[in-house]
Amino acid sequence: MVRFPPPAAAAAAAYLLFLFTTSSFVLGKRYELSPGWTAVNNESLKGAGSDGGSSYRILRAGEDPIVSDNGSFSLAFYDPQGTNRYFLCVLLNVGKSKPAPASLVVPIWIANSNSSFSGKATLMLTGTHKKFILLDSTGTLKWSSGSVVGISSLELDETGNLMLISEDGSVLWQSFEHPTNVLVPGQTLRPGMSITSVNSSSQQPGPFRGTMEASGFVFYVLPETEPTMADMLRKPQPYQVWSVGSSSSSLESALKVCDSSKAVMAVTSSGIVISYERSSSGECGGDGKSLQVYRNDEDTAAESQYWKLEENGDFVLRGFHEREQNWATVFALSTRANDSCKHPTACGSYGLCNSQGKCQCVGNEELDDHTSHSCGAPSGVSASCLANEAANHHFVKIPSATYFSNAFSRPDLRSSSLEDCSAACASNCSCAAAFFSRSGGGDCFLVDEVMGSLSLVGGGAGAEEGDYTALVKIQNAQLISAPLSASRGKGTSKSARTAIIFLAVLCGVLAVMLAAGGYIIKIKYPHAYNKMMRRS
């Protein structure tokens, strides 16, 4: 990362201002649509296939294929695996031949990522509300424009932004404000906007997310299962933070709100820049601070390029080579850190990564001898809380080991000892592992779910206890008491207690309101009250 000195920062801020104010003037091709317009997924649509089985069909407005003026983007029905499972996408098209081979196109926006369709699906502009609906061959709704109504045309500009336009020419909705897992030059992310990894075979959302926060961009690992109400306050775990408001790369610095200004991340052909949208006073941005996350070599930068959050959580930049007619990786987040062990998927969950990038899996009593890059939870990791949590568990102690999210997170305990850290995790049902740091003055990190890899620091697992110690909680083979009904992470966790307190308070408030309402009825309408009581 390159943090601009003040003069360059001002130039970067001016460039971003230019980008924002001129984005509406990007050339776009508009397609007028009448109510009742349809596009049916069948062989009549022009498209292309590939040897790998993928294929796509470009939608038409009348006789015109819906493509951008520069021919680089199209609106299409896309089958990524050749399995007759289609998605409505905006595709980035490259290559010498048009339409481009399906193996070279890249979906930069996906409408129905949670619900593919097969057969002759239909995209329709309804006659009554003038909204888009996507129906499969059985009439099942697969996607719609939701509350966006009054659509009279759509526009696909030369940066790949798909816009839905009203009769008066205003933009009702645009795909750049609803990104999936890909970013292209010309796109900006504002606080609250995210990209999410996508499973390459199912196209379902994956467990990795990149979110634009108030003062930076944060990559998170999400829990594998959807949290229940009792677990609703569990937070995803950060594995990379780009903060513009502070020299610190902590999650706290990225979440910090600075006056009325908020940061935006701009993707250009020259790279990625994070800057405050408006000049702010005070510590955060009075001098127009900007952060150059990545800068392209202008002499070698590819004309066609895209950034993608991969299904393994890596964030990569790929450029298209015209001569070779293929995509090549230019940048990868996992390799930039100069330590592949810092990536959460280096060895899988409960995998320990050493300085040579080799993995060992955590077992029920110690580290296993065998190596694997796809470790998982040991058999002794219980999904249930126990009546006597501390007595029914032991720890696998790993000297000189830490966890990927600790570098970006606030400690749960400060100025503690290893014994304090161990006891805090042992007695807490929501704790799956504890990580103690002497170098931090006794910092203790409690992790409610081991979602990724551990890594060795310094001497390694065979060395004497160093600055870091990992304690992985394992259930004993012989239990003192039977499991409780609660699941791990939901029993005595802070989020569970908060949820229970919230429900109790809510019930109390409702009871008071009902009692007050009954009293008012009794005083103001005694006859009605007496009649109601007689009926009850």
C-alpha positions as a Python dict, from the first residue, in 0.01 Angstrom:
ca = {
    (1, 'M'): (0, 0, 0),
    (2, 'V'): (122, 349, -79),
    (3, 'R'): (-4, 637, 132),
    (4, 'F'): (13, 961, -65),
    (5, 'P'): (215, 1254, 71),
    (6, 'P'): (0, 1571, 101),
    (7, 'P'): (57, 1711, -254),
    (8, 'A'): (-13, 1376, -417),
    (9, 'A'): (-307, 1330, -183),
    (10, 'A'): (-460, 1653, -303),
    (11, 'A'): (-410, 1544, -662),
    (12, 'A'): (-569, 1209, -590),
    (13, 'A'): (-864, 1377, -421),
    (14, 'A'): (-905, 1607, -720),
    (15, 'Y'): (-896, 1308, -951),
    (16, 'L'): (-1161, 1131, -747),
    (17, 'L'): (-1378, 1444, -756),
    (18, 'F'): (-1341, 1446, -1134),
    (19, 'L'): (-1432, 1078, -1146),
    (20, 'F'): (-1746, 1126, -937),
    (21, 'T'): (-1869, 1435, -1117),
    (22, 'T'): (-1815, 1294, -1466),
    (23, 'S'): (-1939, 940, -1404),
    (24, 'S'): (-2286, 1035, -1527),
    (25, 'F'): (-2136, 1141, -1860),
    (26, 'V'): (-1993, 801, -1950),
    (27, 'L'): (-2124, 707, -2292),
    (28, 'G'): (-2406, 458, -2276),
    (29, 'K'): (-2632, 294, -2528),
    (30, 'R'): (-3001, 323, -2441),
    (31, 'Y'): (-3262, 66, -2538),
    (32, 'E'): (-3627, 173, -2535),
    (33, 'L'): (-3863, -96, -2408),
    (34, 'S'): (-4241, -111, -2435),
    (35, 'P'): (-4460, -256, -2157),
    (36, 'G'): (-4488, -629, -2223),
    (37, 'W'): (-4139, -653, -2376),
    (38, 'T'): (-3990, -999, -2332),
    (39, 'A'): (-3659, -1177, -2387),
    (40, 'V'): (-3683, -1557, -2399),
    (41, 'N'): (-3382, -1778, -2332),
    (42, 'N'): (-3373, -1987, -2651),
    (43, 'E'): (-3160, -2059, -2956),
    (44, 'S'): (-3287, -1750, -3140),
    (45, 'L'): (-3057, -1533, -2926),
    (46, 'K'): (-2706, -1482, -3058),
    (47, 'G'): (-2424, -1597, -2830),
    (48, 'A'): (-2131, -1834, -2805),
    (49, 'G'): (-2012, -2150, -2635),
    (50, 'S'): (-1677, -2298, -2538),
    (51, 'D'): (-1499, -2631, -2523),
    (52, 'G'): (-1541, -2626, -2146),
    (53, 'G'): (-1918, -2629, -2180),
    (54, 'S'): (-2000, -2273, -2074),
    (55, 'S'): (-2223, -2065, -2300),
    (56, 'Y'): (-2420, -1741, -2314),
    (57, 'R'): (-2699, -1578, -2513),
    (58, 'I'): (-2720, -1201, -2557),
    (59, 'L'): (-3061, -1043, -2497),
    (60, 'R'): (-3222, -826, -2765),
    (61, 'A'): (-3435, -513, -2765),
    (62, 'G'): (-3623, -554, -3090),
    (63, 'E'): (-3359, -667, -3338),
    (64, 'D'): (-3069, -504, -3152),
    (65, 'P'): (-2848, -708, -2917),
    (66, 'I'): (-2812, -533, -2580),
    (67, 'V'): (-2442, -444, -2580),
    (68, 'S'): (-2244, -135, -2484),
    (69, 'D'): (-2130, 107, -2757),
    (70, 'N'): (-1771, -13, -2730),
    (71, 'G'): (-1881, -378, -2753),
    (72, 'S'): (-1707, -466, -2426),
    (73, 'F'): (-2021, -549, -2226),
    (74, 'S'): (-2349, -729, -2289),
    (75, 'L'): (-2665, -831, -2106),
    (76, 'A'): (-2695, -1207, -2141),
    (77, 'F'): (-2830, -1537, -2017),
    (78, 'Y'): (-2513, -1715, -1899),
    (79, 'D'): (-2450, -2086, -1826),
    (80, 'P'): (-2106, -2102, -1656),
    (81, 'Q'): (-2074, -2482, -1637),
    (82, 'G'): (-2261, -2607, -1944),
    (83, 'T'): (-2519, -2775, -1719),
    (84, 'N'): (-2828, -2587, -1843),
    (85, 'R'): (-2826, -2371, -1530),
    (86, 'Y'): (-2853, -2011, -1643),
    (87, 'F'): (-2809, -1670, -1482),
    (88, 'L'): (-2902, -1321, -1599),
    (89, 'C'): (-2569, -1136, -1613),
    (90, 'V'): (-2378, -838, -1741),
    (91, 'L'): (-2077, -992, -1918),
    (92, 'L'): (-1736, -846, -1989),
    (93, 'N'): (-1653, -951, -2345),
    (94, 'V'): (-1295, -970, -2474),
    (95, 'G'): (-1108, -1130, -2759),
    (96, 'K'): (-1069, -1069, -3130),
    (97, 'S'): (-1389, -1242, -3231),
    (98, 'K'): (-1735, -1106, -3152),
    (99, 'P'): (-1924, -1249, -2983),
    (100, 'A'): (-1635, -1355, -2763),
    (101, 'P'): (-1578, -1723, -2678),
    (102, 'A'): (-1766, -1817, -2363),
    (103, 'S'): (-1440, -1923, -2197),
    (104, 'L'): (-1318, -1561, -2207),
    (105, 'V'): (-1628, -1371, -2087),
    (106, 'V'): (-1652, -1260, -1723),
    (107, 'P'): (-1982, -1203, -1539),
    (108, 'I'): (-1943, -868, -1360),
    (109, 'W'): (-2300, -856, -1225),
    (110, 'I'): (-2540, -1145, -1157),
    (111, 'A'): (-2913, -1087, -1105),
    (112, 'N'): (-3026, -1427, -977),
    (113, 'S'): (-2716, -1567, -807),
    (114, 'N'): (-2930, -1748, -548),
    (115, 'S'): (-3165, -1908, -800),
    (116, 'S'): (-3054, -2040, -1138),
    (117, 'F'): (-3301, -2140, -1409),
    (118, 'S'): (-3307, -2390, -1692),
    (119, 'G'): (-3499, -2407, -2018),
    (120, 'K'): (-3684, -2121, -2178),
    (121, 'A'): (-3690, -1861, -1903),
    (122, 'T'): (-3836, -1520, -1980),
    (123, 'L'): (-3732, -1171, -1876),
    (124, 'M'): (-4038, -945, -1897),
    (125, 'L'): (-4121, -578, -1849),
    (126, 'T'): (-4467, -589, -1695),
    (127, 'G'): (-4747, -379, -1840),
    (128, 'T'): (-4903, -255, -1517),
    (129, 'H'): (-4611, -149, -1298),
    (130, 'K'): (-4341, -144, -1566),
    (131, 'K'): (-4099, -353, -1361),
    (132, 'F'): (-3872, -641, -1460),
    (133, 'I'): (-3955, -998, -1364),
    (134, 'L'): (-3759, -1311, -1456),
    (135, 'L'): (-3969, -1630, -1479),
    (136, 'D'): (-3846, -1982, -1547),
    (137, 'S'): (-4024, -2220, -1786),
    (138, 'T'): (-4274, -2318, -1512),
    (139, 'G'): (-4364, -1957, -1431),
    (140, 'T'): (-4163, -1950, -1106),
    (141, 'L'): (-4022, -1608, -1019),
    (142, 'K'): (-3640, -1613, -1023),
    (143, 'W'): (-3564, -1242, -996),
    (144, 'S'): (-3738, -906, -1017),
    (145, 'S'): (-3651, -539, -1003),
    (146, 'G'): (-3842, -529, -672),
    (147, 'S'): (-3971, -184, -583),
    (148, 'V'): (-3811, -32, -893),
    (149, 'V'): (-4111, 45, -1119),
    (150, 'G'): (-4189, 283, -1404),
    (151, 'I'): (-3908, 149, -1625),
    (152, 'S'): (-3920, 262, -1987),
    (153, 'S'): (-3567, 181, -2105),
    (154, 'L'): (-3236, 35, -2001),
    (155, 'E'): (-2886, 158, -2067),
    (156, 'L'): (-2555, -28, -2071),
    (157, 'D'): (-2262, 213, -2066),
    (158, 'E'): (-1901, 162, -2172),
    (159, 'T'): (-1784, 79, -1820),
    (160, 'G'): (-2035, -206, -1780),
    (161, 'N'): (-2290, -22, -1566),
    (162, 'L'): (-2645, -141, -1637),
    (163, 'M'): (-2905, 130, -1564),
    (164, 'L'): (-3284, 117, -1553),
    (165, 'I'): (-3432, 444, -1682),
    (166, 'S'): (-3770, 609, -1624),
    (167, 'E'): (-3978, 793, -1883),
    (168, 'D'): (-3832, 1129, -1776),
    (169, 'G'): (-3477, 997, -1824),
    (170, 'S'): (-3382, 961, -1456),
    (171, 'V'): (-3184, 660, -1337),
    (172, 'L'): (-3404, 439, -1120),
    (173, 'W'): (-3146, 169, -1047),
    (174, 'Q'): (-2792, 77, -1156),
    (175, 'S'): (-2590, -242, -1127),
    (176, 'F'): (-2276, -61, -1004),
    (177, 'E'): (-2462, 9, -680),
    (178, 'H'): (-2534, -364, -637),
    (179, 'P'): (-2199, -538, -703),
    (180, 'T'): (-2159, -914, -676),
    (181, 'N'): (-1799, -1046, -667),
    (182, 'V'): (-1633, -843, -945),
    (183, 'L'): (-1524, -480, -977),
    (184, 'V'): (-1423, -306, -1302),
    (185, 'P'): (-1257, 29, -1381),
    (186, 'G'): (-1507, 312, -1342),
    (187, 'Q'): (-1676, 153, -1042),
    (188, 'T'): (-1684, 304, -693),
    (189, 'L'): (-1783, 158, -357),
    (190, 'R'): (-1936, 372, -84),
    (191, 'P'): (-1991, 278, 282),
    (192, 'G'): (-2235, -10, 315),
    (193, 'M'): (-2160, -156, -28),
    (194, 'S'): (-2002, -502, -45),
    (195, 'I'): (-1870, -768, -276),
    (196, 'T'): (-1920, -1134, -184),
    (197, 'S'): (-1738, -1444, -305),
    (198, 'V'): (-1934, -1678, -532),
    (199, 'N'): (-1907, -2055, -558),
    (200, 'S'): (-1784, -2127, -910),
    (201, 'S'): (-2009, -2427, -965),
    (202, 'S'): (-2332, -2328, -792),
    (203, 'Q'): (-2292, -1948, -821),
    (204, 'Q'): (-2421, -1929, -462),
    (205, 'P'): (-2274, -1659, -233),
    (206, 'G'): (-1967, -1780, -44),
    (207, 'P'): (-1822, -1711, 304),
    (208, 'F'): (-1596, -1417, 208),
    (209, 'R'): (-1701, -1054, 186),
    (210, 'G'): (-1532, -723, 116),
    (211, 'T'): (-1720, -429, 270),
    (212, 'M'): (-1672, -56, 235),
    (213, 'E'): (-1680, 89, 584),
    (214, 'A'): (-1681, 455, 694),
    (215, 'S'): (-1302, 493, 672),
    (216, 'G'): (-1174, 195, 478),
    (217, 'F'): (-1230, -137, 306),
    (218, 'V'): (-1241, -459, 509),
    (219, 'F'): (-1226, -825, 401),
    (220, 'Y'): (-1425, -1059, 627),
    (221, 'V'): (-1478, -1433, 673),
    (222, 'L'): (-1844, -1505, 747),
    (223, 'P'): (-1986, -1788, 961),
    (224, 'E'): (-2064, -2097, 754),
    (225, 'T'): (-2419, -2114, 887),
    (226, 'E'): (-2674, -1837, 909),
    (227, 'P'): (-2684, -1702, 1267),
    (228, 'T'): (-3004, -1760, 1461),
    (229, 'M'): (-3179, -1492, 1666),
    (230, 'A'): (-2988, -1597, 1979),
    (231, 'D'): (-2664, -1559, 1784),
    (232, 'M'): (-2753, -1246, 1589),
    (233, 'L'): (-2473, -1032, 1731),
    (234, 'R'): (-2189, -1258, 1619),
    (235, 'K'): (-1955, -1068, 1395),
    (236, 'P'): (-1757, -1184, 1091),
    (237, 'Q'): (-1379, -1206, 1129),
    (238, 'P'): (-1152, -960, 941),
    (239, 'Y'): (-852, -1086, 745),
    (240, 'Q'): (-739, -768, 568),
    (241, 'V'): (-804, -398, 638),
    (242, 'W'): (-728, -97, 416),
    (243, 'S'): (-783, 213, 629),
    (244, 'V'): (-750, 564, 489),
    (245, 'G'): (-827, 756, 808),
    (246, 'S'): (-535, 622, 1012),
    (247, 'S'): (-188, 472, 978),
    (248, 'S'): (-329, 176, 1169),
    (249, 'S'): (-469, -120, 976),
    (250, 'S'): (-708, -222, 1254),
    (251, 'L'): (-1076, -288, 1205),
    (252, 'E'): (-1147, -10, 1452),
    (253, 'S'): (-969, 246, 1231),
    (254, 'A'): (-1171, 141, 924),
    (255, 'L'): (-1501, 166, 1112),
    (256, 'K'): (-1425, 513, 1251),
    (257, 'V'): (-1663, 785, 1133),
    (258, 'C'): (-1481, 1111, 1064),
    (259, 'D'): (-1702, 1419, 1092),
    (260, 'S'): (-1953, 1409, 806),
    (261, 'S'): (-1709, 1259, 557),
    (262, 'K'): (-1707, 899, 447),
    (263, 'A'): (-1449, 714, 243),
    (264, 'V'): (-1506, 577, -106),
    (265, 'M'): (-1300, 325, -302),
    (266, 'A'): (-1249, 408, -669),
    (267, 'V'): (-1143, 141, -918),
    (268, 'T'): (-965, 280, -1225),
    (269, 'S'): (-744, 140, -1499),
    (270, 'S'): (-451, 276, -1295),
    (271, 'G'): (-538, 89, -978),
    (272, 'I'): (-745, 131, -661),
    (273, 'V'): (-758, 447, -448),
    (274, 'I'): (-947, 499, -121),
    (275, 'S'): (-1020, 860, -29),
    (276, 'Y'): (-1270, 1066, 164),
    (277, 'E'): (-1557, 1174, -57),
    (278, 'R'): (-1557, 1527, 85),
    (279, 'S'): (-1277, 1716, 249),
    (280, 'S'): (-1303, 1683, 625),
    (281, 'S'): (-1142, 1869, 909),
    (282, 'G'): (-963, 1722, 1208),
    (283, 'E'): (-749, 1413, 1242),
    (284, 'C'): (-912, 1207, 969),
    (285, 'G'): (-888, 1397, 646),
    (286, 'G'): (-813, 1764, 671),
    (287, 'D'): (-520, 1729, 430),
    (288, 'G'): (-713, 1520, 176),
    (289, 'K'): (-567, 1185, 283),
    (290, 'S'): (-580, 909, 26),
    (291, 'L'): (-458, 552, 19),
    (292, 'Q'): (-327, 397, -301),
    (293, 'V'): (-405, 30, -248),
    (294, 'Y'): (-259, -76, -579),
    (295, 'R'): (-106, 113, -873),
    (296, 'N'): (-84, -33, -1221),
    (297, 'D'): (221, 6, -1437),
    (298, 'E'): (73, 231, -1706),
    (299, 'D'): (306, 90, -1972),
    (300, 'T'): (199, -269, -1915),
    (301, 'A'): (-161, -221, -1790),
    (302, 'A'): (-407, -431, -1988),
    (303, 'E'): (-687, -253, -2172),
    (304, 'S'): (-940, -499, -2028),
    (305, 'Q'): (-911, -583, -1659),
    (306, 'Y'): (-1120, -671, -1357),
    (307, 'W'): (-1086, -732, -984),
    (308, 'K'): (-1249, -1040, -835),
    (309, 'L'): (-1309, -1170, -483),
    (310, 'E'): (-1237, -1537, -542),
    (311, 'E'): (-1424, -1823, -377),
    (312, 'N'): (-1120, -1887, -154),
    (313, 'G'): (-1123, -1527, -28),
    (314, 'D'): (-833, -1404, -242),
    (315, 'F'): (-872, -1064, -413),
    (316, 'V'): (-708, -1068, -756),
    (317, 'L'): (-657, -836, -1050),
    (318, 'R'): (-659, -995, -1394),
    (319, 'G'): (-569, -836, -1724),
    (320, 'F'): (-640, -960, -2076),
    (321, 'H'): (-346, -1027, -2308),
    (322, 'E'): (-450, -958, -2665),
    (323, 'R'): (-159, -1146, -2821),
    (324, 'E'): (-209, -1464, -2617),
    (325, 'Q'): (-586, -1420, -2605),
    (326, 'N'): (-607, -1513, -2237),
    (327, 'W'): (-651, -1366, -1888),
    (328, 'A'): (-346, -1339, -1662),
    (329, 'T'): (-325, -1263, -1288),
    (330, 'V'): (-151, -931, -1225),
    (331, 'F'): (-202, -899, -849),
    (332, 'A'): (-320, -1129, -568),
    (333, 'L'): (-393, -1026, -210),
    (334, 'S'): (-274, -1363, -76),
    (335, 'T'): (78, -1319, -215),
    (336, 'R'): (120, -948, -149),
    (337, 'A'): (144, -996, 228),
    (338, 'N'): (475, -1185, 177),
    (339, 'D'): (333, -1450, 407),
    (340, 'S'): (81, -1691, 261),
    (341, 'C'): (5, -1815, 614),
    (342, 'K'): (-181, -1490, 688),
    (343, 'H'): (-457, -1588, 447),
    (344, 'P'): (-748, -1764, 626),
    (345, 'T'): (-763, -2049, 376),
    (346, 'A'): (-389, -2127, 386),
    (347, 'C'): (-449, -2458, 567),
    (348, 'G'): (-823, -2461, 620),
    (349, 'S'): (-996, -2424, 957),
    (350, 'Y'): (-793, -2570, 1246),
    (351, 'G'): (-489, -2592, 1017),
    (352, 'L'): (-150, -2462, 1135),
    (353, 'C'): (68, -2296, 871),
    (354, 'N'): (444, -2260, 916),
    (355, 'S'): (692, -2019, 754),
    (356, 'Q'): (751, -2262, 465),
    (357, 'G'): (378, -2266, 389),
    (358, 'K'): (340, -2627, 508),
    (359, 'C'): (37, -2729, 711),
    (360, 'Q'): (-37, -2942, 1014),
    (361, 'C'): (-385, -3017, 1142),
    (362, 'V'): (-487, -2965, 1504),
    (363, 'G'): (-587, -3297, 1663),
    (364, 'N'): (-773, -3383, 1982),
    (365, 'E'): (-456, -3396, 2194),
    (366, 'E'): (-179, -3242, 1983),
    (367, 'L'): (-81, -3149, 1630),
    (368, 'D'): (-127, -3433, 1382),
    (369, 'D'): (183, -3556, 1201),
    (370, 'H'): (21, -3557, 858),
    (371, 'T'): (0, -3243, 649),
    (372, 'S'): (-302, -3106, 463),
    (373, 'H'): (-412, -2781, 303),
    (374, 'S'): (-776, -2853, 386),
    (375, 'C'): (-781, -2922, 760),
    (376, 'G'): (-1108, -2915, 948),
    (377, 'A'): (-1239, -2928, 1302),
    (378, 'P'): (-1101, -3220, 1507),
    (379, 'S'): (-1355, -3480, 1616),
    (380, 'G'): (-1334, -3344, 1971),
    (381, 'V'): (-1473, -3004, 1876),
    (382, 'S'): (-1828, -3013, 2008),
    (383, 'A'): (-2123, -2828, 1858),
    (384, 'S'): (-2308, -2830, 2190),
    (385, 'C'): (-2266, -2644, 2516),
    (386, 'L'): (-2212, -2852, 2831),
    (387, 'A'): (-2353, -2804, 3178),
    (388, 'N'): (-1999, -2793, 3319),
    (389, 'E'): (-1813, -2628, 3033),
    (390, 'A'): (-1469, -2597, 3193),
    (391, 'A'): (-1458, -2948, 3343),
    (392, 'N'): (-1565, -3118, 3022),
    (393, 'H'): (-1299, -2963, 2798),
    (394, 'H'): (-923, -2939, 2769),
    (395, 'F'): (-696, -2728, 2550),
    (396, 'V'): (-451, -2824, 2281),
    (397, 'K'): (-172, -2577, 2353),
    (398, 'I'): (33, -2456, 2055),
    (399, 'P'): (332, -2231, 2138),
    (400, 'S'): (419, -1948, 1898),
    (401, 'A'): (86, -1969, 1715),
    (402, 'T'): (-162, -1693, 1637),
    (403, 'Y'): (-484, -1648, 1434),
    (404, 'F'): (-540, -1455, 1111),
    (405, 'S'): (-797, -1207, 1251),
    (406, 'N'): (-601, -1109, 1565),
    (407, 'A'): (-389, -851, 1383),
    (408, 'F'): (-703, -651, 1298),
    (409, 'S'): (-920, -709, 1608),
    (410, 'R'): (-946, -554, 1952),
    (411, 'P'): (-841, -791, 2235),
    (412, 'D'): (-1115, -929, 2460),
    (413, 'L'): (-884, -895, 2760),
    (414, 'R'): (-588, -662, 2815),
    (415, 'S'): (-305, -683, 3070),
    (416, 'S'): (-396, -1045, 3133),
    (417, 'S'): (-193, -1362, 3189),
    (418, 'L'): (-201, -1688, 2996),
    (419, 'E'): (-395, -1838, 3287),
    (420, 'D'): (-652, -1556, 3274),
    (421, 'C'): (-694, -1605, 2899),
    (422, 'S'): (-731, -1981, 2938),
    (423, 'A'): (-988, -1946, 3216),
    (424, 'A'): (-1192, -1692, 3019),
    (425, 'C'): (-1225, -1934, 2727),
    (426, 'A'): (-1272, -2246, 2940),
    (427, 'S'): (-1576, -2106, 3118),
    (428, 'N'): (-1735, -1948, 2811),
    (429, 'C'): (-1949, -2173, 2594),
    (430, 'S'): (-1916, -1938, 2296),
    (431, 'C'): (-1534, -1965, 2296),
    (432, 'A'): (-1379, -2218, 2056),
    (433, 'A'): (-1017, -2102, 2094),
    (434, 'A'): (-809, -1842, 2278),
    (435, 'F'): (-494, -1665, 2160),
    (436, 'F'): (-259, -1498, 2406),
    (437, 'S'): (6, -1238, 2318),
    (438, 'R'): (278, -1141, 2564),
    (439, 'S'): (425, -884, 2326),
    (440, 'G'): (96, -696, 2335),
    (441, 'G'): (120, -654, 2712),
    (442, 'G'): (-101, -951, 2786),
    (443, 'D'): (-363, -929, 2512),
    (444, 'C'): (-615, -1214, 2496),
    (445, 'F'): (-832, -1286, 2192),
    (446, 'L'): (-1134, -1516, 2223),
    (447, 'V'): (-1265, -1671, 1900),
    (448, 'D'): (-1619, -1810, 1887),
    (449, 'E'): (-1560, -2010, 1569),
    (450, 'V'): (-1230, -2114, 1410),
    (451, 'M'): (-1312, -2015, 1052),
    (452, 'G'): (-960, -2024, 911),
    (453, 'S'): (-596, -2105, 964),
    (454, 'L'): (-358, -2056, 1252),
    (455, 'S'): (-1, -1949, 1176),
    (456, 'L'): (332, -1993, 1349),
    (457, 'V'): (526, -1690, 1465),
    (458, 'G'): (894, -1702, 1554),
    (459, 'G'): (1030, -2035, 1673),
    (460, 'G'): (736, -2250, 1571),
    (461, 'A'): (535, -2522, 1740),
    (462, 'G'): (838, -2716, 1856),
    (463, 'A'): (1006, -2416, 2018),
    (464, 'E'): (984, -2292, 2376),
    (465, 'E'): (683, -2079, 2455),
    (466, 'G'): (731, -1743, 2283),
    (467, 'D'): (531, -1424, 2258),
    (468, 'Y'): (221, -1603, 2127),
    (469, 'T'): (27, -1903, 2250),
    (470, 'A'): (-281, -2067, 2097),
    (471, 'L'): (-529, -2263, 2308),
    (472, 'V'): (-777, -2472, 2106),
    (473, 'K'): (-1073, -2602, 2306),
    (474, 'I'): (-1143, -2977, 2272),
    (475, 'Q'): (-1419, -3176, 2439),
    (476, 'N'): (-1306, -3457, 2672),
    (477, 'A'): (-1371, -3816, 2568),
    (478, 'Q'): (-1549, -3880, 2900),
    (479, 'L'): (-1810, -3622, 2991),
    (480, 'I'): (-1901, -3526, 3346),
    (481, 'S'): (-2252, -3417, 3246),
    (482, 'A'): (-2481, -3440, 2947),
    (483, 'P'): (-2486, -3164, 2682),
    (484, 'L'): (-2730, -2880, 2716),
    (485, 'S'): (-2976, -2810, 2436),
    (486, 'A'): (-2800, -2495, 2325),
    (487, 'S'): (-2551, -2505, 2039),
    (488, 'R'): (-2196, -2387, 2085),
    (489, 'G'): (-2169, -2014, 2041),
    (490, 'K'): (-2530, -1972, 2152),
    (491, 'G'): (-2537, -2102, 2507),
    (492, 'T'): (-2386, -1854, 2749),
    (493, 'S'): (-2242, -1625, 2484),
    (494, 'K'): (-2268, -1249, 2508),
    (495, 'S'): (-2492, -1243, 2199),
    (496, 'A'): (-2730, -1500, 2351),
    (497, 'R'): (-2753, -1311, 2677),
    (498, 'T'): (-2814, -986, 2488),
    (499, 'A'): (-3089, -1147, 2281),
    (500, 'I'): (-3257, -1292, 2592),
    (501, 'I'): (-3242, -957, 2773),
    (502, 'F'): (-3383, -784, 2464),
    (503, 'L'): (-3676, -1027, 2446),
    (504, 'A'): (-3743, -996, 2819),
    (505, 'V'): (-3747, -616, 2800),
    (506, 'L'): (-3969, -627, 2491),
    (507, 'C'): (-4219, -856, 2667),
    (508, 'G'): (-4216, -627, 2970),
    (509, 'V'): (-4282, -319, 2759),
    (510, 'L'): (-4571, -492, 2579),
    (511, 'A'): (-4722, -600, 2913),
    (512, 'V'): (-4706, -243, 3046),
    (513, 'M'): (-4863, -107, 2725),
    (514, 'L'): (-5149, -360, 2744),
    (515, 'A'): (-5210, -280, 3109),
    (516, 'A'): (-5205, 93, 3039),
    (517, 'G'): (-5442, 46, 2747),
    (518, 'G'): (-5684, -152, 2963),
    (519, 'Y'): (-5676, 115, 3234),
    (520, 'I'): (-5750, 392, 2982),
    (521, 'I'): (-6043, 196, 2841),
    (522, 'K'): (-6175, 135, 3194),
    (523, 'I'): (-6162, 507, 3283),
    (524, 'K'): (-6286, 655, 2953),
    (525, 'Y'): (-6528, 384, 2844),
    (526, 'P'): (-6653, 209, 3161),
    (527, 'H'): (-6962, 58, 2998),
    (528, 'A'): (-6760, -95, 2715),
    (529, 'Y'): (-6500, -219, 2964),
    (530, 'N'): (-6763, -384, 3188),
    (531, 'K'): (-6928, -544, 2887),
    (532, 'M'): (-6592, -678, 2767),
    (533, 'M'): (-6511, -819, 3109),
    (534, 'R'): (-6849, -993, 3133),
    (535, 'R'): (-6785, -1161, 2796),
    (536, 'S'): (-6442, -1279, 2904),
}
